[in-house]
Amino acid sequence: MPLPLICLMTALPALQAPAPAPAPQAVIEAAKAKAKAVMEARAAFMKAGGNTKDFRGDCAKELADLDARLAVEKAPELRQALLVSKLFHLQLAKAEPAPAFLAQLKQEVPPTAAAWSLDPGLLTARAEADPKGWDAYVAEARTKHADADLRRTLLFEHFWERLDAKDEAAWKPAYETLQKDFAGSRQAKQAQGILEGELKTGLGRPAPAFHLQALGDPTTTYTLDTFKGKYVLIDFWATWCPPCRAEMPSMHAAWARFKTKPFEILSLSFDRRVEHIAPFRKQAATPMPWKHAFIEGGFQNPVADAYGVKGIPKPLLVGPDGKIVASGAQLRGENLEKTLETFLGK
């Protein structure tokens, strides 16, 4: 006997497909799906022996589709999702955003836009690339965004960046807020570990001992005694690390200027394969003509633990007496030569 009509009408919604996600959210979900596919392709590339620095996500189709939609779309919230998704796909493709696009992004997408929840790292990357242009914008997102996960992530990155810069007036309250408002979170635990790691290599402390085989020369071992009586810049790095590669021009300039002084550089590679180092150094711009060693296991190596290495690059300047005299942002970019001047003269 057929069911009464009212029963059929009541049952119909359960048989229907679920309602589609709102358009902005659909854009974000599509971006996440693409990221998953790119990460799978990256993993396959690495498994085949490739260096991650040489991998780029193929996002040409997605970027073209996003541009086409932006050309006609008028709804503000949807445009915000499309613009943030475009920045996200450019990051997957390791393509530098055009200045005009970044200006449009800042103009149309407020710091508190829901679309930024796609990847808070997009904001961190902008602040690192252009502090003057983005610091205030990112600070507003860090304090006012509705997404607590995003605020927590940005606060953690702010803590780490200010700790590296030795800016206690900024890193200490950021750390305290992480421990109070986000107690037990992954970022709060990471911040504690980073702070403990920094204490291992605080200014004035003796540099931890090491015995490292010279890269390419099994007959030579480097220890702190190798550099006794000299200043040595110990540089934890890897070819796969974009911020490490960004430091290469300043490091080469410093070496050219100070190599005749009582000064050495010891680069300690965290590359996944030792074979990745030589091709990088064969490039004309990055010969790195100083001392090297390979740190097997990277962050899991006892040397990394002894030096509290939680992220790279991590540069440390050790004085002639074996004590640490400078570290972090003091030894990056244009600060490197300025810091070396104070110890080695002009």
Tab-separated table of C-alpha atoms in Angstrom:
chain	number	residue	atom	x	y	z
A	1	MET	CA	0.000	0.000	0.000
A	2	PRO	CA	1.535	3.371	-0.980
A	3	LEU	CA	2.620	5.730	1.776
A	4	PRO	CA	0.380	8.736	2.372
A	5	LEU	CA	1.491	11.811	0.443
A	6	ILE	CA	2.458	13.667	3.614
A	7	CYS	CA	4.883	10.879	4.551
A	8	LEU	CA	6.486	11.003	1.122
A	9	MET	CA	6.852	14.768	1.320
A	10	THR	CA	8.500	14.466	4.732
A	11	ALA	CA	10.928	11.801	3.539
A	12	LEU	CA	12.052	13.627	0.403
A	13	PRO	CA	14.597	15.990	2.058
A	14	ALA	CA	16.498	13.017	3.446
A	15	LEU	CA	16.839	11.617	-0.078
A	16	GLN	CA	18.053	14.873	-1.585
A	17	ALA	CA	21.749	15.789	-1.958
A	18	PRO	CA	23.122	18.046	0.799
A	19	ALA	CA	22.972	21.748	0.127
A	20	PRO	CA	26.099	23.085	-1.578
A	21	ALA	CA	28.545	25.082	0.520
A	22	PRO	CA	28.294	28.866	0.291
A	23	ALA	CA	30.319	30.187	-2.639
A	24	PRO	CA	33.201	31.698	-0.578
A	25	GLN	CA	33.580	28.501	1.430
A	26	ALA	CA	33.535	26.443	-1.763
A	27	VAL	CA	36.494	28.499	-3.027
A	28	ILE	CA	38.402	27.814	0.191
A	29	GLU	CA	37.621	24.082	0.097
A	30	ALA	CA	38.801	23.867	-3.524
A	31	ALA	CA	42.070	25.506	-2.521
A	32	LYS	CA	42.549	22.993	0.305
A	33	ALA	CA	41.901	20.118	-2.091
A	34	LYS	CA	44.509	21.498	-4.494
A	35	ALA	CA	47.009	21.841	-1.651
A	36	LYS	CA	46.498	18.176	-0.764
A	37	ALA	CA	47.175	17.158	-4.367
A	38	VAL	CA	50.291	19.340	-4.510
A	39	MET	CA	51.617	17.862	-1.252
A	40	GLU	CA	51.110	14.346	-2.630
A	41	ALA	CA	53.032	15.298	-5.773
A	42	ARG	CA	55.760	16.839	-3.618
A	43	ALA	CA	56.072	13.674	-1.545
A	44	ALA	CA	56.466	11.602	-4.725
A	45	PHE	CA	59.101	14.042	-5.983
A	46	MET	CA	61.068	13.708	-2.750
A	47	LYS	CA	60.732	9.925	-2.714
A	48	ALA	CA	62.341	9.895	-6.159
A	49	GLY	CA	65.342	11.759	-4.710
A	50	GLY	CA	64.385	15.297	-5.658
A	51	ASN	CA	65.256	18.316	-3.553
A	52	THR	CA	62.194	20.180	-2.302
A	53	LYS	CA	63.731	23.490	-3.370
A	54	ASP	CA	63.275	22.362	-6.981
A	55	PHE	CA	59.620	21.378	-6.598
A	56	ARG	CA	56.805	23.705	-7.668
A	57	GLY	CA	53.116	22.980	-7.587
A	58	ASP	CA	51.395	23.040	-10.977
A	59	CYS	CA	48.663	25.617	-10.380
A	60	ALA	CA	48.432	27.199	-13.845
A	61	LYS	CA	44.839	26.076	-14.454
A	62	GLU	CA	43.633	27.138	-11.020
A	63	LEU	CA	45.281	30.547	-11.294
A	64	ALA	CA	43.760	31.132	-14.716
A	65	ASP	CA	40.321	30.152	-13.397
A	66	LEU	CA	40.678	32.479	-10.408
A	67	ASP	CA	41.656	35.404	-12.650
A	68	ALA	CA	38.675	34.725	-14.902
A	69	ARG	CA	36.288	34.719	-11.951
A	70	LEU	CA	37.806	37.864	-10.453
A	71	ALA	CA	37.280	39.661	-13.759
A	72	VAL	CA	33.500	39.322	-13.443
A	73	GLU	CA	32.676	38.669	-9.787
A	74	LYS	CA	31.150	41.568	-7.824
A	75	ALA	CA	30.196	40.107	-4.420
A	76	PRO	CA	32.754	41.403	-1.851
A	77	GLU	CA	32.965	38.291	0.318
A	78	LEU	CA	33.378	36.011	-2.666
A	79	ARG	CA	36.011	38.311	-4.156
A	80	GLN	CA	37.901	38.153	-0.859
A	81	ALA	CA	37.925	34.356	-1.010
A	82	LEU	CA	39.069	34.419	-4.644
A	83	LEU	CA	41.893	36.875	-3.930
A	84	VAL	CA	43.188	34.954	-0.917
A	85	SER	CA	42.910	31.715	-2.890
A	86	LYS	CA	44.985	33.258	-5.662
A	87	LEU	CA	47.709	34.206	-3.175
A	88	PHE	CA	47.561	30.660	-1.788
A	89	HIS	CA	47.979	29.088	-5.243
A	90	LEU	CA	50.869	31.417	-6.038
A	91	GLN	CA	52.530	30.165	-2.868
A	92	LEU	CA	51.956	26.534	-3.889
A	93	ALA	CA	53.546	27.333	-7.252
A	94	LYS	CA	56.423	29.237	-5.559
A	95	ALA	CA	55.582	32.236	-7.724
A	96	GLU	CA	56.162	35.773	-6.475
A	97	PRO	CA	52.950	37.842	-6.277
A	98	ALA	CA	52.955	40.989	-8.409
A	99	PRO	CA	52.989	44.271	-6.446
A	100	ALA	CA	49.745	45.357	-8.118
A	101	PHE	CA	48.025	42.177	-6.989
A	102	LEU	CA	49.242	42.598	-3.400
A	103	ALA	CA	47.966	46.171	-3.374
A	104	GLN	CA	44.580	44.955	-4.613
A	105	LEU	CA	44.567	42.239	-1.962
A	106	LYS	CA	45.149	44.712	0.865
A	107	GLN	CA	42.553	47.083	-0.525
A	108	GLU	CA	39.769	44.526	-0.927
A	109	VAL	CA	40.475	41.987	1.828
A	110	PRO	CA	40.360	43.287	5.415
A	111	PRO	CA	42.654	41.729	8.040
A	112	THR	CA	39.619	40.163	9.711
A	113	ALA	CA	38.273	38.519	6.526
A	114	ALA	CA	37.174	34.915	6.996
A	115	ALA	CA	39.155	33.888	3.905
A	116	TRP	CA	42.482	34.258	5.760
A	117	SER	CA	41.609	31.132	7.744
A	118	LEU	CA	42.627	29.184	4.633
A	119	ASP	CA	46.265	29.563	5.684
A	120	PRO	CA	47.516	32.033	8.321
A	121	GLY	CA	51.007	31.454	6.912
A	122	LEU	CA	50.032	33.637	3.976
A	123	LEU	CA	49.952	36.620	6.334
A	124	THR	CA	53.213	35.663	8.028
A	125	ALA	CA	54.928	35.402	4.646
A	126	ARG	CA	53.743	38.870	3.642
A	127	ALA	CA	55.004	40.399	6.908
A	128	GLU	CA	58.403	38.722	6.429
A	129	ALA	CA	58.691	39.880	2.829
A	130	ASP	CA	57.518	43.455	3.469
A	131	PRO	CA	57.436	44.379	7.174
A	132	LYS	CA	56.710	48.058	6.572
A	133	GLY	CA	53.817	47.311	4.276
A	134	TRP	CA	52.227	44.425	6.181
A	135	ASP	CA	53.181	44.493	9.878
A	136	ALA	CA	50.233	46.658	10.958
A	137	TYR	CA	47.835	44.659	8.779
A	138	VAL	CA	48.988	41.332	10.241
A	139	ALA	CA	48.919	42.752	13.778
A	140	GLU	CA	45.230	43.576	13.324
A	141	ALA	CA	44.514	40.042	12.144
A	142	ARG	CA	46.498	38.673	15.088
A	143	THR	CA	44.401	40.558	17.638
A	144	LYS	CA	40.961	40.960	16.044
A	145	HIS	CA	40.253	38.005	13.734
A	146	ALA	CA	37.269	35.873	14.734
A	147	ASP	CA	39.173	32.626	14.110
A	148	ALA	CA	40.991	31.681	17.330
A	149	ASP	CA	43.165	29.162	15.467
A	150	LEU	CA	44.389	31.906	13.159
A	151	ARG	CA	45.070	34.295	16.052
A	152	ARG	CA	46.997	31.589	17.897
A	153	THR	CA	49.136	30.768	14.854
A	154	LEU	CA	49.949	34.413	14.149
A	155	LEU	CA	50.736	35.055	17.811
A	156	PHE	CA	53.141	32.110	17.838
A	157	GLU	CA	54.926	33.356	14.708
A	158	HIS	CA	55.124	36.850	16.208
A	159	PHE	CA	56.633	35.439	19.408
A	160	TRP	CA	59.305	33.512	17.498
A	161	GLU	CA	60.205	36.402	15.222
A	162	ARG	CA	60.531	38.855	18.125
A	163	LEU	CA	62.504	36.338	20.218
A	164	ASP	CA	64.943	35.957	17.332
A	165	ALA	CA	65.254	39.749	17.211
A	166	LYS	CA	66.017	39.881	20.968
A	167	ASP	CA	62.954	42.121	21.423
A	168	GLU	CA	61.917	41.099	24.931
A	169	ALA	CA	59.310	43.864	25.171
A	170	ALA	CA	57.418	42.129	22.338
A	171	TRP	CA	58.206	38.408	22.645
A	172	LYS	CA	57.581	38.124	26.379
A	173	PRO	CA	53.936	39.300	26.367
A	174	ALA	CA	53.300	37.206	23.236
A	175	TYR	CA	54.699	34.155	25.021
A	176	GLU	CA	52.649	34.854	28.150
A	177	THR	CA	49.464	35.214	26.103
A	178	LEU	CA	50.136	31.909	24.348
A	179	GLN	CA	50.598	30.148	27.678
A	180	LYS	CA	47.548	31.794	29.248
A	181	ASP	CA	44.938	32.049	26.496
A	182	PHE	CA	46.015	28.995	24.484
A	183	ALA	CA	47.372	26.749	27.235
A	184	GLY	CA	48.020	23.182	26.111
A	185	SER	CA	47.919	24.046	22.413
A	186	ARG	CA	50.587	22.841	20.016
A	187	GLN	CA	51.835	26.404	19.556
A	188	ALA	CA	52.069	27.028	23.305
A	189	LYS	CA	54.146	23.869	23.717
A	190	GLN	CA	56.313	24.776	20.712
A	191	ALA	CA	56.911	28.257	22.091
A	192	GLN	CA	58.079	26.754	25.367
A	193	GLY	CA	60.461	24.437	23.507
A	194	ILE	CA	61.839	27.285	21.396
A	195	LEU	CA	62.428	29.453	24.452
A	196	GLU	CA	64.224	26.601	26.216
A	197	GLY	CA	66.299	26.056	23.068
A	198	GLU	CA	67.291	29.701	22.940
A	199	LEU	CA	68.474	29.542	26.549
A	200	LYS	CA	70.952	26.830	25.532
A	201	THR	CA	72.706	29.312	23.259
A	202	GLY	CA	72.163	32.582	25.118
A	203	LEU	CA	74.673	35.389	24.713
A	204	GLY	CA	77.705	34.863	26.929
A	205	ARG	CA	77.181	31.110	27.248
A	206	PRO	CA	79.885	28.671	26.120
A	207	ALA	CA	79.100	27.150	22.731
A	208	PRO	CA	78.213	23.444	23.085
A	209	ALA	CA	80.979	21.055	22.055
A	210	PHE	CA	80.840	19.169	18.744
A	211	HIS	CA	82.932	16.776	16.670
A	212	LEU	CA	81.930	16.981	13.002
A	213	GLN	CA	83.462	15.430	9.926
A	214	ALA	CA	84.277	17.980	7.249
A	215	LEU	CA	82.015	17.740	4.220
A	216	GLY	CA	83.830	15.826	1.494
A	217	ASP	CA	86.920	15.176	3.630
A	218	PRO	CA	86.717	12.193	6.002
A	219	THR	CA	90.237	12.929	7.289
A	220	THR	CA	89.256	16.292	8.798
A	221	THR	CA	87.174	16.820	11.933
A	222	TYR	CA	85.891	20.168	13.161
A	223	THR	CA	85.633	20.921	16.872
A	224	LEU	CA	85.445	24.163	18.817
A	225	ASP	CA	89.217	23.963	19.175
A	226	THR	CA	89.498	24.198	15.378
A	227	PHE	CA	88.365	27.809	15.692
A	228	LYS	CA	90.063	28.747	18.952
A	229	GLY	CA	91.368	32.302	18.829
A	230	LYS	CA	88.997	33.230	15.986
A	231	TYR	CA	85.416	34.308	15.545
A	232	VAL	CA	83.344	31.605	13.868
A	233	LEU	CA	79.890	32.035	12.405
A	234	ILE	CA	78.076	28.730	12.908
A	235	ASP	CA	75.228	28.596	10.421
A	236	PHE	CA	72.540	25.900	10.602
A	237	TRP	CA	70.927	25.789	7.151
A	238	ALA	CA	69.646	23.622	4.264
A	239	THR	CA	69.275	24.021	0.516
A	240	TRP	CA	65.529	23.294	0.837
A	241	CYS	CA	65.053	26.234	3.233
A	242	PRO	CA	63.953	29.465	1.439
A	243	PRO	CA	64.976	31.809	4.312
A	244	CYS	CA	68.394	30.111	4.356
A	245	ARG	CA	68.837	30.705	0.645
A	246	ALA	CA	67.766	34.308	1.124
A	247	GLU	CA	70.745	34.816	3.454
A	248	MET	CA	73.287	33.727	0.850
A	249	PRO	CA	74.045	37.194	-0.620
A	250	SER	CA	74.760	38.720	2.803
A	251	MET	CA	76.857	35.735	3.867
A	252	HIS	CA	78.960	35.856	0.706
A	253	ALA	CA	79.437	39.606	1.092
A	254	ALA	CA	80.512	39.156	4.721
A	255	TRP	CA	82.943	36.382	3.799
A	256	ALA	CA	84.513	38.467	1.027
A	257	ARG	CA	84.938	41.372	3.432
A	258	PHE	CA	86.163	39.595	6.574
A	259	LYS	CA	87.888	36.412	5.374
A	260	THR	CA	91.349	37.954	5.924
A	261	LYS	CA	90.449	38.673	9.572
A	262	PRO	CA	90.474	36.068	12.371
A	263	PHE	CA	87.099	34.872	11.118
A	264	GLU	CA	85.619	31.607	9.832
A	265	ILE	CA	82.220	30.338	8.729
A	266	LEU	CA	81.040	26.806	9.460
A	267	SER	CA	77.844	25.909	7.627
A	268	LEU	CA	76.038	22.892	9.078
A	269	SER	CA	73.612	21.423	6.561
A	270	PHE	CA	70.247	19.946	7.542
A	271	ASP	CA	69.632	18.686	4.006
A	272	ARG	CA	67.796	15.390	3.717
A	273	ARG	CA	70.516	14.038	1.428
A	274	VAL	CA	74.163	15.066	1.435
A	275	GLU	CA	74.074	14.868	-2.370
A	276	HIS	CA	71.847	17.950	-2.494
A	277	ILE	CA	74.584	20.277	-1.239
A	278	ALA	CA	77.150	20.078	-4.071
A	279	PRO	CA	74.756	21.096	-6.905
A	280	PHE	CA	73.683	24.130	-4.900
A	281	ARG	CA	77.294	25.189	-4.336
A	282	LYS	CA	78.108	24.757	-8.028
A	283	GLN	CA	75.815	27.672	-8.840
A	284	ALA	CA	77.738	30.844	-9.587
A	285	ALA	CA	75.899	32.859	-6.934
A	286	THR	CA	76.291	30.354	-4.067
A	287	PRO	CA	79.780	28.774	-3.992
A	288	MET	CA	79.903	29.100	-0.189
A	289	PRO	CA	83.738	28.957	-0.124
A	290	TRP	CA	84.071	28.256	3.586
A	291	LYS	CA	83.920	25.249	5.917
A	292	HIS	CA	81.027	22.780	5.835
A	293	ALA	CA	79.664	19.719	7.606
A	294	PHE	CA	76.572	17.586	7.084
A	295	ILE	CA	74.248	17.054	10.063
A	296	GLU	CA	72.822	13.569	9.606
A	297	GLY	CA	69.190	13.489	10.696
A	298	GLY	CA	68.866	17.265	10.841
A	299	PHE	CA	66.724	18.363	13.767
A	300	GLN	CA	67.002	14.900	15.367
A	301	ASN	CA	70.808	15.045	15.528
A	302	PRO	CA	72.378	15.502	18.992
A	303	VAL	CA	74.177	18.632	17.744
A	304	ALA	CA	70.821	20.185	16.889
A	305	ASP	CA	69.548	19.367	20.367
A	306	ALA	CA	72.669	20.749	22.044
A	307	TYR	CA	72.269	24.023	20.165
A	308	GLY	CA	68.496	24.201	20.666
A	309	VAL	CA	67.794	24.285	16.932
A	310	LYS	CA	64.021	24.390	16.407
A	311	GLY	CA	64.079	26.142	13.043
A	312	ILE	CA	66.547	27.238	10.388
A	313	PRO	CA	68.379	29.351	9.516
A	314	LYS	CA	69.929	29.612	12.950
A	315	PRO	CA	73.187	31.600	12.954
A	316	LEU	CA	75.464	31.950	15.976
A	317	LEU	CA	78.699	33.901	16.319
A	318	VAL	CA	81.207	32.281	18.680
A	319	GLY	CA	84.104	34.376	19.980
A	320	PRO	CA	87.793	33.442	20.269
A	321	ASP	CA	87.170	32.189	23.818
A	322	GLY	CA	84.393	29.784	22.727
A	323	LYS	CA	81.517	31.887	24.080
A	324	ILE	CA	78.492	32.987	22.057
A	325	VAL	CA	78.604	36.718	21.317
A	326	ALA	CA	75.752	37.185	18.819
A	327	SER	CA	72.847	35.207	17.360
A	328	GLY	CA	69.615	35.308	15.427
A	329	ALA	CA	68.577	38.512	13.683
A	330	GLN	CA	71.864	40.143	14.680
A	331	LEU	CA	73.474	37.908	12.045
A	332	ARG	CA	70.944	38.119	9.236
A	333	GLY	CA	70.671	40.323	6.191
A	334	GLU	CA	72.308	43.731	6.464
A	335	ASN	CA	72.809	43.202	10.202
A	336	LEU	CA	75.444	40.532	9.585
A	337	GLU	CA	78.200	42.888	8.429
A	338	LYS	CA	77.270	45.478	11.049
A	339	THR	CA	77.565	42.899	13.819
A	340	LEU	CA	80.846	41.514	12.508
A	341	GLU	CA	82.234	45.062	12.337
A	342	THR	CA	81.760	45.460	16.076
A	343	PHE	CA	84.018	42.468	16.727
A	344	LEU	CA	86.388	42.479	13.758
A	345	GLY	CA	86.599	46.183	12.894
A	346	LYS	CA	86.139	47.698	9.486
